Amino acid sequence: MFKRIHHVAIICTDYTVSKNFYTNILGLTVVQEVYREERNSYKLDLSVNGLYQIELFSFENPPERPSRPEAAGLRHLAFEVDDVAAVAAALNAKGVVTEELRIDEYTGKKFTFFTDPDGLPLEIYQS
């Protein structure tokens, strides 16, 4: 019935800061950017490795999303990478703080977490 996940939508509090984070720091590619005047809102379509996967939205005064302690709902967004340590080091060099590298006890793969400008938990997971 389902073929794959089409996209993940993220609502940010500061569009300029989040756009910079997702494009210049994480290196995602802009597919399309639309300003929706009737909503005073931007919608930025981003691709990860050539696949359209993330919609970044801005809305006026969005409510805060509880994140920690763990809140019900979507827990985090994970990006698959070839080398977690190298990507974490590259993020650190750009001022992004990552947690200590961990090993998935079931798969033996490395992973770590960091957050976007709004505190959304993001993960990098070794392929």
Coordinates of N, CA and C in Angstrom, one line a residue:
M1 N 0.8 -1.2 0.0 CA 0.0 0.0 0.0 C 0.9 1.3 0.0
F2 N 1.8 1.4 1.0 CA 2.7 2.5 1.0 C 4.0 2.2 0.3
K3 N 4.5 3.2 -0.5 CA 5.8 2.9 -1.2 C 7.0 3.4 -0.4
R4 N 6.9 4.6 0.2 CA 8.0 5.1 1.0 C 7.4 6.4 1.7
I5 N 8.2 7.0 2.6 CA 7.9 8.2 3.2 C 8.1 9.3 2.1
H6 N 7.1 10.2 1.9 CA 7.3 11.2 0.9 C 8.0 12.4 1.4
H7 N 7.6 12.9 2.6 CA 8.3 14.1 3.2 C 8.0 14.2 4.7
V8 N 8.8 15.0 5.4 CA 8.6 15.3 6.8 C 8.4 16.8 6.8
A9 N 7.4 17.3 7.5 CA 7.2 18.8 7.6 C 7.7 19.3 9.0
I10 N 8.4 20.4 8.9 CA 9.0 21.0 10.1 C 8.5 22.4 10.2
I11 N 8.0 22.9 11.3 CA 7.6 24.2 11.5 C 8.6 24.9 12.4
C12 N 9.2 26.0 11.9 CA 10.2 26.7 12.6 C 9.7 28.0 13.2
T13 N 10.5 28.6 14.1 CA 10.1 29.9 14.7 C 10.8 31.1 14.1
D14 N 12.0 30.8 13.5 CA 12.7 31.9 12.8 C 13.1 31.3 11.5
Y15 N 12.4 31.7 10.4 CA 12.6 31.1 9.1 C 14.0 31.4 8.6
T16 N 14.5 32.5 8.7 CA 15.9 32.9 8.2 C 16.9 32.0 8.9
V17 N 16.8 31.9 10.2 CA 17.8 31.0 10.9 C 17.7 29.6 10.5
S18 N 16.5 29.1 10.5 CA 16.3 27.6 10.1 C 16.6 27.4 8.7
K19 N 16.3 28.3 7.8 CA 16.7 28.1 6.4 C 18.2 28.0 6.3
N20 N 18.9 28.9 6.9 CA 20.4 28.8 6.9 C 20.9 27.5 7.5
F21 N 20.3 27.1 8.6 CA 20.7 25.8 9.3 C 20.6 24.6 8.3
Y22 N 19.4 24.5 7.8 CA 19.1 23.3 6.9 C 19.8 23.3 5.6
T23 N 20.1 24.5 5.0 CA 20.8 24.6 3.7 C 22.3 24.8 3.9
N24 N 22.7 25.7 4.6 CA 24.2 26.0 4.7 C 24.9 25.1 5.7
I25 N 24.3 24.8 6.8 CA 25.0 23.9 7.7 C 24.8 22.5 7.4
L26 N 23.5 22.0 7.2 CA 23.3 20.6 6.9 C 23.5 20.3 5.5
G27 N 23.5 21.3 4.6 CA 23.8 21.1 3.2 C 22.6 20.5 2.4
L28 N 21.4 20.7 2.9 CA 20.3 20.2 2.1 C 20.0 21.2 0.9
T29 N 19.5 20.7 -0.2 CA 19.3 21.5 -1.4 C 17.9 22.0 -1.5
V30 N 17.7 23.3 -1.8 CA 16.4 23.9 -2.0 C 15.8 23.4 -3.3
V31 N 14.6 22.8 -3.2 CA 13.9 22.4 -4.4 C 13.0 23.6 -4.9
Q32 N 12.3 24.2 -3.9 CA 11.4 25.3 -4.2 C 11.1 26.1 -2.9
E33 N 11.0 27.4 -3.1 CA 10.7 28.2 -2.0 C 9.5 29.1 -2.4
V34 N 8.4 29.1 -1.5 CA 7.2 29.8 -1.8 C 6.8 30.6 -0.6
Y35 N 6.5 31.9 -0.9 CA 5.9 32.8 0.2 C 4.4 32.8 0.0
R36 N 3.7 32.4 1.0 CA 2.2 32.3 1.0 C 1.7 33.6 1.7
E37 N 1.4 34.6 0.9 CA 1.0 35.9 1.5 C -0.2 35.8 2.4
E38 N -1.2 35.0 2.0 CA -2.4 34.9 2.8 C -2.2 34.4 4.2
R39 N -1.1 33.6 4.3 CA -0.7 33.1 5.6 C 0.5 33.7 6.3
N40 N 1.1 34.7 5.6 CA 2.3 35.3 6.0 C 3.3 34.2 6.4
S41 N 3.5 33.3 5.5 CA 4.2 32.1 5.8 C 5.1 31.6 4.6
Y42 N 6.3 31.1 4.9 CA 7.1 30.5 3.9 C 7.0 29.0 3.9
K43 N 7.2 28.4 2.7 CA 7.2 26.9 2.6 C 8.5 26.7 1.8
L44 N 9.4 26.0 2.4 CA 10.7 25.7 1.7 C 10.8 24.2 1.5
D45 N 10.8 23.7 0.3 CA 11.0 22.3 0.0 C 12.5 22.0 -0.2
L46 N 12.9 21.0 0.6 CA 14.3 20.6 0.6 C 14.6 19.2 0.2
S47 N 15.7 18.9 -0.4 CA 16.0 17.6 -0.8 C 17.2 17.1 0.0
V48 N 17.2 15.8 0.3 CA 18.3 15.1 0.9 C 18.9 14.2 -0.1
N49 N 20.1 14.4 -0.5 CA 20.8 13.6 -1.5 C 20.0 13.4 -2.8
G50 N 19.3 14.5 -3.2 CA 18.6 14.4 -4.5 C 17.1 14.0 -4.3
L51 N 16.7 13.6 -3.1 CA 15.3 13.2 -2.9 C 14.6 14.2 -2.1
Y52 N 13.5 14.7 -2.7 CA 12.6 15.7 -2.0 C 12.1 15.0 -0.7
Q53 N 12.4 15.6 0.5 CA 12.0 14.9 1.7 C 11.6 15.8 2.8
I54 N 11.9 17.1 2.8 CA 11.6 17.9 4.0 C 10.9 19.2 3.5
E55 N 9.8 19.5 4.2 CA 9.1 20.8 4.0 C 9.4 21.6 5.3
L56 N 10.0 22.8 5.1 CA 10.2 23.7 6.2 C 9.2 24.9 6.1
F57 N 8.4 25.0 7.2 CA 7.4 26.0 7.2 C 7.7 27.1 8.2
S58 N 7.2 28.3 8.0 CA 7.2 29.3 9.0 C 5.8 29.8 9.2
F59 N 5.4 29.9 10.4 CA 4.1 30.4 10.8 C 4.3 31.4 11.9
E60 N 3.4 32.4 12.0 CA 3.5 33.4 13.1 C 3.1 32.7 14.4
N61 N 4.0 32.9 15.4 CA 3.8 32.5 16.7 C 3.3 31.0 16.9
P62 N 4.1 30.1 16.3 CA 3.7 28.7 16.5 C 3.9 28.3 18.0
P63 N 3.0 27.4 18.5 CA 3.2 27.0 19.9 C 4.5 26.1 20.1
E64 N 5.1 26.1 21.2 CA 6.3 25.4 21.5 C 6.0 23.9 21.5
R65 N 6.9 23.1 21.0 CA 6.7 21.6 20.9 C 7.6 21.0 22.1
P66 N 6.9 20.3 23.0 CA 7.7 19.6 24.0 C 8.6 18.6 23.4
S67 N 9.8 18.5 23.9 CA 10.8 17.6 23.4 C 11.4 16.8 24.4
R68 N 11.9 17.4 25.5 CA 12.5 16.6 26.6 C 11.8 17.0 27.9
P69 N 11.4 16.1 28.7 CA 11.6 14.7 28.5 C 10.8 14.2 27.3
E70 N 11.0 13.0 26.9 CA 10.4 12.4 25.7 C 8.9 12.7 25.8
A71 N 8.4 13.4 24.7 CA 7.0 13.7 24.6 C 6.3 12.7 23.6
A72 N 5.0 12.5 23.7 CA 4.3 11.7 22.7 C 4.4 12.3 21.3
G73 N 4.4 11.5 20.3 CA 4.4 12.0 19.0 C 5.8 11.7 18.3
L74 N 6.0 12.4 17.2 CA 7.2 12.2 16.4 C 8.4 12.5 17.3
R75 N 9.3 11.5 17.5 CA 10.5 11.6 18.4 C 11.6 12.4 17.8
H76 N 12.1 12.0 16.6 CA 13.2 12.7 16.0 C 13.2 12.4 14.5
L77 N 14.1 13.1 13.8 CA 14.3 12.9 12.3 C 15.7 12.4 12.2
A78 N 15.9 11.3 11.5 CA 17.3 10.7 11.4 C 17.8 10.8 10.0
F79 N 19.0 11.2 9.8 CA 19.7 11.2 8.5 C 20.7 10.1 8.4
E80 N 20.7 9.3 7.4 CA 21.7 8.2 7.2 C 22.9 8.8 6.6
V81 N 24.1 8.4 7.2 CA 25.4 8.9 6.7 C 26.3 7.7 6.6
D82 N 27.4 7.9 5.9 CA 28.4 6.8 5.8 C 29.3 6.8 7.0
D83 N 29.6 7.9 7.6 CA 30.6 8.0 8.7 C 30.1 9.0 9.7
V84 N 29.5 8.5 10.8 CA 28.9 9.3 11.8 C 30.0 10.2 12.4
A85 N 31.1 9.7 12.8 CA 32.2 10.5 13.4 C 32.6 11.7 12.5
A86 N 32.8 11.4 11.2 CA 33.2 12.5 10.3 C 32.1 13.5 10.1
V87 N 30.8 13.1 10.0 CA 29.8 14.1 9.9 C 29.6 14.9 11.2
A88 N 29.7 14.2 12.3 CA 29.6 14.9 13.6 C 30.7 16.0 13.7
A89 N 31.9 15.6 13.3 CA 33.1 16.5 13.3 C 32.8 17.7 12.4
A90 N 32.2 17.5 11.2 CA 31.9 18.6 10.3 C 30.8 19.5 10.9
L91 N 29.8 18.9 11.5 CA 28.8 19.7 12.2 C 29.4 20.5 13.3
N92 N 30.3 19.9 14.1 CA 30.9 20.6 15.2 C 31.7 21.8 14.7
A93 N 32.4 21.6 13.6 CA 33.2 22.7 13.0 C 32.3 23.9 12.6
K94 N 31.1 23.6 12.3 CA 30.1 24.7 11.9 C 29.3 25.2 13.1
G95 N 29.8 24.8 14.3 CA 29.1 25.3 15.5 C 27.9 24.5 16.0
V96 N 27.7 23.4 15.4 CA 26.6 22.5 15.9 C 27.1 21.5 16.9
V97 N 26.4 21.5 18.1 CA 26.8 20.7 19.2 C 26.2 19.3 19.0
T98 N 27.0 18.3 19.0 CA 26.5 16.9 18.9 C 26.7 16.2 20.2
E99 N 25.9 15.2 20.5 CA 26.1 14.4 21.7 C 27.2 13.4 21.4
E100 N 27.6 12.7 22.5 CA 28.7 11.7 22.3 C 28.2 10.6 21.3
L101 N 29.1 10.1 20.6 CA 28.8 9.0 19.7 C 28.3 7.8 20.5
R102 N 27.3 7.1 20.0 CA 26.8 5.9 20.7 C 26.8 4.7 19.7
I103 N 26.6 3.5 20.2 CA 26.5 2.3 19.3 C 25.1 1.7 19.6
D104 N 24.4 1.5 18.5 CA 23.1 0.9 18.6 C 23.3 -0.6 19.1
E105 N 22.7 -0.9 20.2 CA 23.0 -2.2 20.8 C 22.4 -3.4 20.0
Y106 N 21.5 -3.1 19.1 CA 20.9 -4.1 18.3 C 21.5 -4.3 16.9
T107 N 22.0 -3.2 16.3 CA 22.6 -3.2 15.0 C 24.1 -3.1 15.0
G108 N 24.7 -2.6 16.1 CA 26.1 -2.3 16.1 C 26.5 -1.1 15.4
K109 N 25.6 -0.3 14.9 CA 25.9 0.9 14.1 C 26.0 2.1 15.0
K110 N 26.9 3.1 14.6 CA 27.1 4.3 15.3 C 26.0 5.3 15.0
F111 N 25.7 6.2 16.0 CA 24.7 7.2 15.8 C 25.0 8.3 16.9
T112 N 24.4 9.5 16.6 CA 24.4 10.5 17.6 C 23.3 11.5 17.3
F113 N 23.0 12.4 18.3 CA 22.0 13.4 18.1 C 22.5 14.8 18.2
F114 N 21.7 15.7 17.6 CA 22.0 17.1 17.7 C 20.6 17.8 17.5
T115 N 20.5 19.1 17.6 CA 19.2 19.8 17.5 C 19.3 20.9 16.4
D116 N 18.1 21.2 15.9 CA 18.0 22.3 15.0 C 17.8 23.6 15.8
P117 N 17.7 24.7 15.2 CA 17.6 26.0 15.9 C 16.4 26.0 16.9
D118 N 15.4 25.2 16.6 CA 14.2 25.2 17.5 C 14.2 24.1 18.5
G119 N 15.3 23.4 18.6 CA 15.4 22.3 19.5 C 14.9 20.9 19.0
L120 N 14.5 20.9 17.8 CA 14.0 19.6 17.2 C 15.1 18.6 17.2
P121 N 14.9 17.4 17.8 CA 16.0 16.4 17.8 C 16.2 15.8 16.5
L122 N 17.5 15.9 16.1 CA 17.9 15.3 14.8 C 19.0 14.3 15.1
E123 N 19.1 13.2 14.3 CA 20.0 12.1 14.5 C 20.8 11.9 13.2
I124 N 22.1 11.5 13.3 CA 22.8 11.0 12.2 C 23.1 9.5 12.6
Y125 N 22.9 8.6 11.6 CA 22.9 7.2 11.8 C 23.7 6.5 10.7
Q126 N 24.7 5.7 11.1 CA 25.7 5.2 10.2 C 25.0 4.1 9.3
S127 N 25.2 4.2 8.0 CA 24.6 3.2 7.1 C 25.4 1.9 7.1

